[in-house]
mmCIF file of C-alpha atoms in Angstrom:
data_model
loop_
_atom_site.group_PDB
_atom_site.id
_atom_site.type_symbol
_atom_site.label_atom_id
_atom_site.label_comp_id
_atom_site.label_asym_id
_atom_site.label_seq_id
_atom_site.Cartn_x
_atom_site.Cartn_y
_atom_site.Cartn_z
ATOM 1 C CA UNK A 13 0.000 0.000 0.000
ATOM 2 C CA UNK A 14 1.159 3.424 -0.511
ATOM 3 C CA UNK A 15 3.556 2.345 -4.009
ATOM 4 C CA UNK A 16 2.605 4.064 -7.001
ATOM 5 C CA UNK A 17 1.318 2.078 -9.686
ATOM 6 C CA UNK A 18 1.036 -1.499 -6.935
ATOM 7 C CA UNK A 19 -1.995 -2.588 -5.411
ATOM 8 C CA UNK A 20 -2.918 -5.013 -3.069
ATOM 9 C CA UNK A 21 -5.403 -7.891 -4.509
ATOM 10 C CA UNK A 22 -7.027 -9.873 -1.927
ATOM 11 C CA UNK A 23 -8.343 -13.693 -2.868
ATOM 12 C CA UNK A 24 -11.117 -15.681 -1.057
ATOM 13 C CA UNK A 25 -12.223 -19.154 -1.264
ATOM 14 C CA UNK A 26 -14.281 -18.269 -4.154
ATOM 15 C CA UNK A 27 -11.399 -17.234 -6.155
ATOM 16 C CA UNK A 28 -9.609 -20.479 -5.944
ATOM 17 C CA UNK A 29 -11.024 -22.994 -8.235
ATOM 18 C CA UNK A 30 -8.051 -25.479 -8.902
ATOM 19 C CA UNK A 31 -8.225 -27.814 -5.640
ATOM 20 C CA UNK A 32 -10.461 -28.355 -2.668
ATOM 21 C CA UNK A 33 -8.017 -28.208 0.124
ATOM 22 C CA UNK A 34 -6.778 -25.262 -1.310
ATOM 23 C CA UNK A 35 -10.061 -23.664 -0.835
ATOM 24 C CA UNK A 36 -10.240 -25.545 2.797
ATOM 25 C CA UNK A 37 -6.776 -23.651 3.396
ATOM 26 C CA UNK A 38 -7.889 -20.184 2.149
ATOM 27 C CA UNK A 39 -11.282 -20.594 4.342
ATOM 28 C CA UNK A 40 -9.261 -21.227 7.390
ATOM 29 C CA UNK A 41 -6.689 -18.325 6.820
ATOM 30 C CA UNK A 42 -9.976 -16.002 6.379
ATOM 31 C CA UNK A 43 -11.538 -17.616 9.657
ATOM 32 C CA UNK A 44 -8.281 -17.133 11.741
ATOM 33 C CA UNK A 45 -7.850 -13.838 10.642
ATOM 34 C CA UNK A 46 -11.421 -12.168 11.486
ATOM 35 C CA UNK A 47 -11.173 -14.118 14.736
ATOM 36 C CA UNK A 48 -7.880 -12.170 14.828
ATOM 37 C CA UNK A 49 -9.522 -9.261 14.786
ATOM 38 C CA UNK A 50 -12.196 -9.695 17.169
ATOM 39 C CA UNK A 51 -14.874 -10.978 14.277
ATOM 40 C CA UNK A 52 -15.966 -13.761 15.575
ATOM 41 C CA UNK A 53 -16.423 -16.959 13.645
ATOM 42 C CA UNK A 54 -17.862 -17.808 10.516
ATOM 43 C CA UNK A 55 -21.132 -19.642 11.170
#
């Protein structure tokens, strides 16, 4: 953030199409992460 001409591109679990546990992996990242920050869980 903050670099001329870079952005940030953010994936989720619907942007990964090549391989279930992938997506399994990417879910959990996501999970962790708004638990992290005081989210709570995905229901």
């Amino acid at each position: 953030d903050g670099v001329p001409g870079i952005v940030t591109v953010r994936f989720n679990e619907g942007d990964v199409v090549r391989h279930p546990l992938v997506a399994e992996i990417v879910k959990a990242y996501d999970r962790d992460g708004k638990l992290a920050r005081g989210l709570g869980a995905e229901s």
